[in-house]
Amino acid sequence: MIFPIICIIVGILLSGYATTEYINDCQKVKWQPTEAIVTDMDSYGTSGYGSRHTRHSRTIYIITYNYEVNGIEYTNEIRSEVPSQVGTNINIKYNPKEPSKSTTIIAPDISLFIIILVFSIILIIG
């Protein structure tokens, strides 16, 4: 009796979270595009188990970048599975109302949103 209730609660919370994140990403599409320069890159490894209980690892890169808005320089960082060379330019968007906030998300990921939403519905109905 308790398990179905937990599934419903988790499904509702998960769908609410996914919707909120997708709406936030959609709002970032309206942000001002500019170029930033990669100033530093660090990395760390993660490990876990994949299908058939095989152990796998991956590298996460912490990419620091600088950009300028109205003569003021800002620094931000992202985490990525793809490395980026120091000194290269990357496309970002910054919040025109708060230029210190920026993102490398140029467009929201609708496929991830749909997958999470379908999983949430399965939890709620199932």
Coordinates of N, CA and C in Angstrom, one line a residue, residues 14-23 108-120:
L14 N 9.2 14.5 -9.5 CA 10.1 14.4 -10.7 C 9.6 15.2 -11.9
S15 N 8.3 15.1 -12.1 CA 7.7 15.8 -13.2 C 7.7 17.3 -13.0
G16 N 7.5 17.7 -11.7 CA 7.6 19.1 -11.4 C 9.0 19.7 -11.5
Y17 N 10.0 18.9 -11.1 CA 11.4 19.4 -11.2 C 11.8 19.5 -12.7
A18 N 11.4 18.5 -13.5 CA 11.8 18.5 -14.9 C 11.1 19.6 -15.6
T19 N 9.9 19.9 -15.3 CA 9.1 21.0 -15.9 C 9.8 22.4 -15.6
T20 N 10.1 22.5 -14.3 CA 10.8 23.8 -13.8 C 12.1 24.0 -14.5
E21 N 12.9 22.9 -14.6 CA 14.2 23.0 -15.3 C 14.0 23.4 -16.8
Y22 N 13.1 22.7 -17.4 CA 12.8 23.0 -18.9 C 12.4 24.4 -19.1
I23 N 11.5 24.9 -18.2 CA 11.0 26.3 -18.3 C 12.2 27.3 -18.2
P108 N 17.1 24.5 -25.2 CA 16.7 23.5 -24.2 C 16.7 22.1 -24.8
D109 N 16.9 21.1 -24.0 CA 16.9 19.7 -24.4 C 15.5 19.1 -24.2
I110 N 14.8 19.1 -25.3 CA 13.4 18.6 -25.3 C 13.3 17.1 -25.1
S111 N 14.3 16.4 -25.7 CA 14.3 14.9 -25.6 C 14.4 14.5 -24.1
L112 N 15.3 15.1 -23.4 CA 15.5 14.7 -22.0 C 14.3 15.0 -21.2
F113 N 13.7 16.2 -21.5 CA 12.4 16.6 -20.8 C 11.3 15.6 -21.0
I114 N 11.2 15.1 -22.3 CA 10.1 14.1 -22.6 C 10.4 12.8 -21.9
I115 N 11.7 12.4 -21.9 CA 12.0 11.1 -21.3 C 11.7 11.1 -19.8
I116 N 12.1 12.2 -19.1 CA 11.8 12.3 -17.6 C 10.3 12.4 -17.4
L117 N 9.6 13.1 -18.3 CA 8.1 13.3 -18.1 C 7.4 11.9 -18.3
V118 N 7.8 11.1 -19.3 CA 7.2 9.8 -19.5 C 7.5 8.9 -18.3
F119 N 8.8 8.9 -17.8 CA 9.1 8.1 -16.6 C 8.3 8.5 -15.4
S120 N 8.0 9.9 -15.3 CA 7.2 10.3 -14.2 C 5.8 9.8 -14.3

